[in-house]
Coordinates of C-alpha atoms in Angstrom, one line a residue:
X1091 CA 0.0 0.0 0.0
X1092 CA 3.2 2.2 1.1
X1093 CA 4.7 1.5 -2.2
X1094 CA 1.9 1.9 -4.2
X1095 CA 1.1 6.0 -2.4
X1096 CA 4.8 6.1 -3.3
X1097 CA 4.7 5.6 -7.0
X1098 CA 1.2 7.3 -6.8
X1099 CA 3.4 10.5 -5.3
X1100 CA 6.4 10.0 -8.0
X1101 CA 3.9 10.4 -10.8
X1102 CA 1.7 13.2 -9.9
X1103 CA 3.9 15.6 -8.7
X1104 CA 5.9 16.4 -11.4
X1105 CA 2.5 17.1 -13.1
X1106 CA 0.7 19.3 -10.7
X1107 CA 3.9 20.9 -9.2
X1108 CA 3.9 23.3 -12.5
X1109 CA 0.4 24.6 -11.4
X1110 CA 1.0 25.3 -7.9
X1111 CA 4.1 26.7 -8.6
X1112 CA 2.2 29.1 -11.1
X1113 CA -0.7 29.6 -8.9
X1114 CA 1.5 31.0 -6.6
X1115 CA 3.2 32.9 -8.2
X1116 CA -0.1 34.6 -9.7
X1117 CA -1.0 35.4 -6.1
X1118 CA 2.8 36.6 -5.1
X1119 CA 2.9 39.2 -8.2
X1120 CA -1.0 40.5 -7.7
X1121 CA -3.5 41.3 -5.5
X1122 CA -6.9 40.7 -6.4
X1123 CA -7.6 44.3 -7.2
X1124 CA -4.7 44.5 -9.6
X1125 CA -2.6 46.3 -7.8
X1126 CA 0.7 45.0 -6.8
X1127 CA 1.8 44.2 -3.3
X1128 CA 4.4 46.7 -1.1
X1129 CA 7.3 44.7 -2.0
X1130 CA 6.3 45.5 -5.8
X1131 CA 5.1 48.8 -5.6
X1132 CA 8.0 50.0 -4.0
X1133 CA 10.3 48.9 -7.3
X1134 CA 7.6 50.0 -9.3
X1135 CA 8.4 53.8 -7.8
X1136 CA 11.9 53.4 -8.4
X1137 CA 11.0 52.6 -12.1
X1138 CA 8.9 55.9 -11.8
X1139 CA 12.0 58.1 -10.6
X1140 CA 13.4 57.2 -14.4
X1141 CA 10.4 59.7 -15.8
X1142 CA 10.0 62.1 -13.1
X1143 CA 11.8 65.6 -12.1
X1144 CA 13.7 65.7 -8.9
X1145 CA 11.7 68.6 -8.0
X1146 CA 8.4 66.5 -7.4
X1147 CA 7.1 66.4 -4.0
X1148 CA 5.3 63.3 -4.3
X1149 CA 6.1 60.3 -6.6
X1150 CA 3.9 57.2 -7.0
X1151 CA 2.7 54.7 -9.3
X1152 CA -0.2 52.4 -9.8
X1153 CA -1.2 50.8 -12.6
X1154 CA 1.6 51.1 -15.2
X1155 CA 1.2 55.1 -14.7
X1156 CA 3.7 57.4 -12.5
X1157 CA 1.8 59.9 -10.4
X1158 CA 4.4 63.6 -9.8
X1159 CA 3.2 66.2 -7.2
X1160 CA 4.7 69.5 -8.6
X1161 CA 6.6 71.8 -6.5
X1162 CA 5.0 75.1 -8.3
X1163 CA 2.3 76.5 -7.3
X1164 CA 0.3 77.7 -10.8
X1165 CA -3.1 78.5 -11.8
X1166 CA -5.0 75.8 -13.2
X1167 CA -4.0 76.4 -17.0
X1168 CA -0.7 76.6 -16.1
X1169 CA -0.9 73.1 -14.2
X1170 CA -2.3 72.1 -17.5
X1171 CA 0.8 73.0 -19.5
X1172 CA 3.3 72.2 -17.1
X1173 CA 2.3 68.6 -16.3
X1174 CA 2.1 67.8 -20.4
X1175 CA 6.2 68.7 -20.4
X1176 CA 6.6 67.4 -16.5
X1177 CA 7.9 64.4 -17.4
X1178 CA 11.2 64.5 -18.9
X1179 CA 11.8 60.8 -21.0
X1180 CA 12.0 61.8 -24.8
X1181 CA 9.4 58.9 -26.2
X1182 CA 6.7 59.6 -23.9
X1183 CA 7.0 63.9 -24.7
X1184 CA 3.3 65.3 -24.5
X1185 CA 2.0 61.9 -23.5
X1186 CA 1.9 63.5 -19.9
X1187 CA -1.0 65.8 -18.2
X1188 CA -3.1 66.3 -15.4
X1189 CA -4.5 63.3 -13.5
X1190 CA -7.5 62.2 -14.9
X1191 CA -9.5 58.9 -12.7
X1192 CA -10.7 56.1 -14.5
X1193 CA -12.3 54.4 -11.8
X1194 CA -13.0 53.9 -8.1
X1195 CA -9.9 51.7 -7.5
X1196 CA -7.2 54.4 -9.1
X1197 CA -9.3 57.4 -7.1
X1198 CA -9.5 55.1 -3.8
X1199 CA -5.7 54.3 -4.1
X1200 CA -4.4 58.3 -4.7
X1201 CA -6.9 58.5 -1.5
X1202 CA -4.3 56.9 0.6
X1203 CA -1.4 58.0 -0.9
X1204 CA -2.3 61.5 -0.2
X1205 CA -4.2 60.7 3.1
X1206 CA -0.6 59.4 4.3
X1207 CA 1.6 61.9 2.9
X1208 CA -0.9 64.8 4.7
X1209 CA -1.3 62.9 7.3
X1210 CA -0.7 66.3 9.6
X1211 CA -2.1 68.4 7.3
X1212 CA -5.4 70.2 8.1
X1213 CA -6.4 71.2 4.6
X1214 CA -4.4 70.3 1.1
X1215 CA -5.2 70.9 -2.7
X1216 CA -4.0 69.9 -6.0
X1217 CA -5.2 70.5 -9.6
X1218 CA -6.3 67.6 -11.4
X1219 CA -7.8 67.3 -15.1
X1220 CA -11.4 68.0 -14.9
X1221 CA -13.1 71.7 -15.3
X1222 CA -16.6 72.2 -16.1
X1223 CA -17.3 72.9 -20.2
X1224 CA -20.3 72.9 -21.9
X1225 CA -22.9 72.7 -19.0
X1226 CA -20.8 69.7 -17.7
X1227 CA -18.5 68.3 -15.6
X1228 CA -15.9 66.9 -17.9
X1229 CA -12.2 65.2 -17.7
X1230 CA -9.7 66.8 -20.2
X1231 CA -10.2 63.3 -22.3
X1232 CA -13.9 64.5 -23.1
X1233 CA -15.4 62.2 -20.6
X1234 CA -17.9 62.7 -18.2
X1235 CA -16.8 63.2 -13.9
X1236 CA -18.4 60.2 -12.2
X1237 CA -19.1 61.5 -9.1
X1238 CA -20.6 58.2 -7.7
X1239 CA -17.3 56.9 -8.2
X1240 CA -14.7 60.1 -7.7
X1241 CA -16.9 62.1 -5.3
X1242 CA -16.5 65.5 -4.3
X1243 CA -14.9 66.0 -0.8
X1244 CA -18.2 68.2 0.3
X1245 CA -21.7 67.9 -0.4
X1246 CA -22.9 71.3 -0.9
X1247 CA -26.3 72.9 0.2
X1248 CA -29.5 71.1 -1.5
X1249 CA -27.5 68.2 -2.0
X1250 CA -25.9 70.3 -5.2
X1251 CA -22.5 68.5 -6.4
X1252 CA -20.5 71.7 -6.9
X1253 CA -23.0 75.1 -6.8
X1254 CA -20.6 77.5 -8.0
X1255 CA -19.8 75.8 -11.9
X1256 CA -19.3 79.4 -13.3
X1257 CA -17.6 81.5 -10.6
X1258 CA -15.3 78.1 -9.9
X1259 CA -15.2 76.1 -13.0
X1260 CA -12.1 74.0 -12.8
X1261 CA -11.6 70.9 -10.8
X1262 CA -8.9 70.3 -8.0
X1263 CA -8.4 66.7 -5.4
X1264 CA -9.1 68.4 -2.2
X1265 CA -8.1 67.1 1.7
X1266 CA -9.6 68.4 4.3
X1267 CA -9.1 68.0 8.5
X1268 CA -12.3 69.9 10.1
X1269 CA -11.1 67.5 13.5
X1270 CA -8.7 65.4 15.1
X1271 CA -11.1 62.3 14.0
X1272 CA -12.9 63.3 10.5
X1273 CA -11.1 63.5 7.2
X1274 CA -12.8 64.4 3.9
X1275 CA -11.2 63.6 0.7
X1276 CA -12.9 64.0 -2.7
X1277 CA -13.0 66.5 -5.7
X1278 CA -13.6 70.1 -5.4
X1279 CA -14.4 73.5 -7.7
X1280 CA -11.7 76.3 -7.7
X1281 CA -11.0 79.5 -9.4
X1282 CA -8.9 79.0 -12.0
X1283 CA -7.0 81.7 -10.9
X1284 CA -6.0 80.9 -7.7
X1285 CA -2.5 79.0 -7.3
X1286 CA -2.2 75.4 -6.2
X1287 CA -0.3 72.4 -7.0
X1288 CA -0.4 70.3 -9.5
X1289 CA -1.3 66.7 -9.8
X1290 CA 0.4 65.0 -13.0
X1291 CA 0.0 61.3 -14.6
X1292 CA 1.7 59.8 -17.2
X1293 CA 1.0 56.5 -18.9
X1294 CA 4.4 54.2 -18.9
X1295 CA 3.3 50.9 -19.0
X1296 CA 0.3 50.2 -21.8
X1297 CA 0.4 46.9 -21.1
X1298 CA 0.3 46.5 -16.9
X1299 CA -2.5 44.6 -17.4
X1300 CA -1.8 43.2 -20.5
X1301 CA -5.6 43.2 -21.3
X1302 CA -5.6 45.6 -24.3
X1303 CA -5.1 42.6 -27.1
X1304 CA -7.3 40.0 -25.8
X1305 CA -6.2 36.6 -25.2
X1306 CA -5.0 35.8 -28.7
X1307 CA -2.4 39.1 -28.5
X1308 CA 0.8 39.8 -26.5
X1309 CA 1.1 43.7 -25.7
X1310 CA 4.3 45.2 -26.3
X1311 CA 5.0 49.1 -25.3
X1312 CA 6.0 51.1 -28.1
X1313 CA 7.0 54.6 -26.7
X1314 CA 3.5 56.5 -26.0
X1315 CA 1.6 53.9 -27.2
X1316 CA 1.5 50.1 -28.0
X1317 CA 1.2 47.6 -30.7
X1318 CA 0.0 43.8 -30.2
X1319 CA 1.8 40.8 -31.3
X1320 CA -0.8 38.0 -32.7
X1321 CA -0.8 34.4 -32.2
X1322 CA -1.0 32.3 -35.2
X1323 CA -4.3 32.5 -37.7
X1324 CA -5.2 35.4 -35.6
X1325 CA -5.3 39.1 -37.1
X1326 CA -6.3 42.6 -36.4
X1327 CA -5.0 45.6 -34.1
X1328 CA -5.9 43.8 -30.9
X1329 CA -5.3 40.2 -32.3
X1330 CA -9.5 39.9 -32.3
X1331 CA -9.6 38.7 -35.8
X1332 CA -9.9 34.7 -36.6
X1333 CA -7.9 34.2 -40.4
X1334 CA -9.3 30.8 -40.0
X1335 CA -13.2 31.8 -40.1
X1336 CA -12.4 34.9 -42.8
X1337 CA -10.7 31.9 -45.3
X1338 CA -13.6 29.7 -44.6
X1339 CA -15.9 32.3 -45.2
X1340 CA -14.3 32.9 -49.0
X1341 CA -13.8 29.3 -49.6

């Protein structure tokens, strides 16, 4: 019976030993939001000090993008212009800008990292890219402000979003410390005017994620963008067309 578990043992392991090993090492490189674990994130910043000034106050990643808290304090145009030339690497000129949010995960995370760098602060602001523009609320990129998912750090009278979109039409991340115990965090109107910091992203890594050419494609960075490589009999800019099913098609 011994010997027989034994040989049982021999046989299987070298087969499942691959899977665990991978398993593992799925769970070492990620958490389950995506994001990448301390150990990581901490070589992931060093990667980021390759594309950002030495005059940044703050410098992060998440995501496959770097994250640069300026120095200067600038209107909110001016943030505008000097984030797009902030980052100084030569194939990614231009590709630079104001931090826009995709989602609640990239907006929860700058959450923390600014909570924890203010932590003694009782009230902090930064320009970001969003400014009201044709009766909206709108990131530079065109797309609407989802304030269920990036709110605004204050809820204004009659349960208004911002009620100032003329007089203050251009969006800053705000941090505010009314008490020892209550912190509000969130996007806030400003005159454009008025002087702040800046908040700057740039894009270094297309393919973080690797999720841009489907499961038939490889994504390979190619300066401020990215191309896909295909897999055989597969086709297309993100590897999502079949050359088998077009030829049968014909034929």
């Amino acid at each position: 019976m011994k010997f027989g578990l034994l040989l049982f043992l021999l046989f299987i392991l070298p087969i499942i030993s691959p899977i665990i090993a991978d398993e593992l090492f799925q769970q070492i490189l990620f958490n389950n939001d995506g994001t990448l674990p301390k150990f990581r994130q901490k070589a992931s910043n060093n990667y980021c000090r390759d594309f950002g000034p030495t005059s940044s106050v703050l410098l992060f990643a998440h995501r496959g993008s770097c994250y640069s808290l300026t120095n200067q304090l600038v209107t909110w145009s001016q943030a505008d212009n000097l984030c797009q030339n902030h980052f100084h690497v030569d194939t990614n000129k231009n590709q630079g800008g104001l931090a826009l949010f995709d989602d609640a995960i990239e907006f929860d995370y700058v959450r923390q990292i600014i909570g924890v760098f203010n932590r003694s602060a009782t009230e902090f602001g930064a320009y970001i890219g969003f400014s009201y523009r044709n009766q909206s609320w709108l990131w530079l990129n065109g797309r609407h402000v989802n304030f269920s998912e990036t709110p605004p750090s204050v809820i204004a009278p009659n349960n208004l979003i911002f009620p100032y979109q003329q007089q203050k039409p251009c969006g800053k991340l705000e941090l505010l410390r009314p008490n020892e115990t209550t912190v509000l965090f969130g996007l806030m109107q400003q005159e454009c005017t008025k002087t702040e910091r800046a908040l700057c992203k740039i894009k270094v890594d297309h393919c973080f994620e690797n999720d841009q050419c489907g499961i038939h494609g490889v994504c390979n960075n190619d300066g401020p963008t990215f191309h896909c490589e295909c897999e055989f009999l597969y086709d297309g800019i993100y590897c999502d067309k079949c050359i088998y099913l077009l030829i049968n098609f014909f034929f």
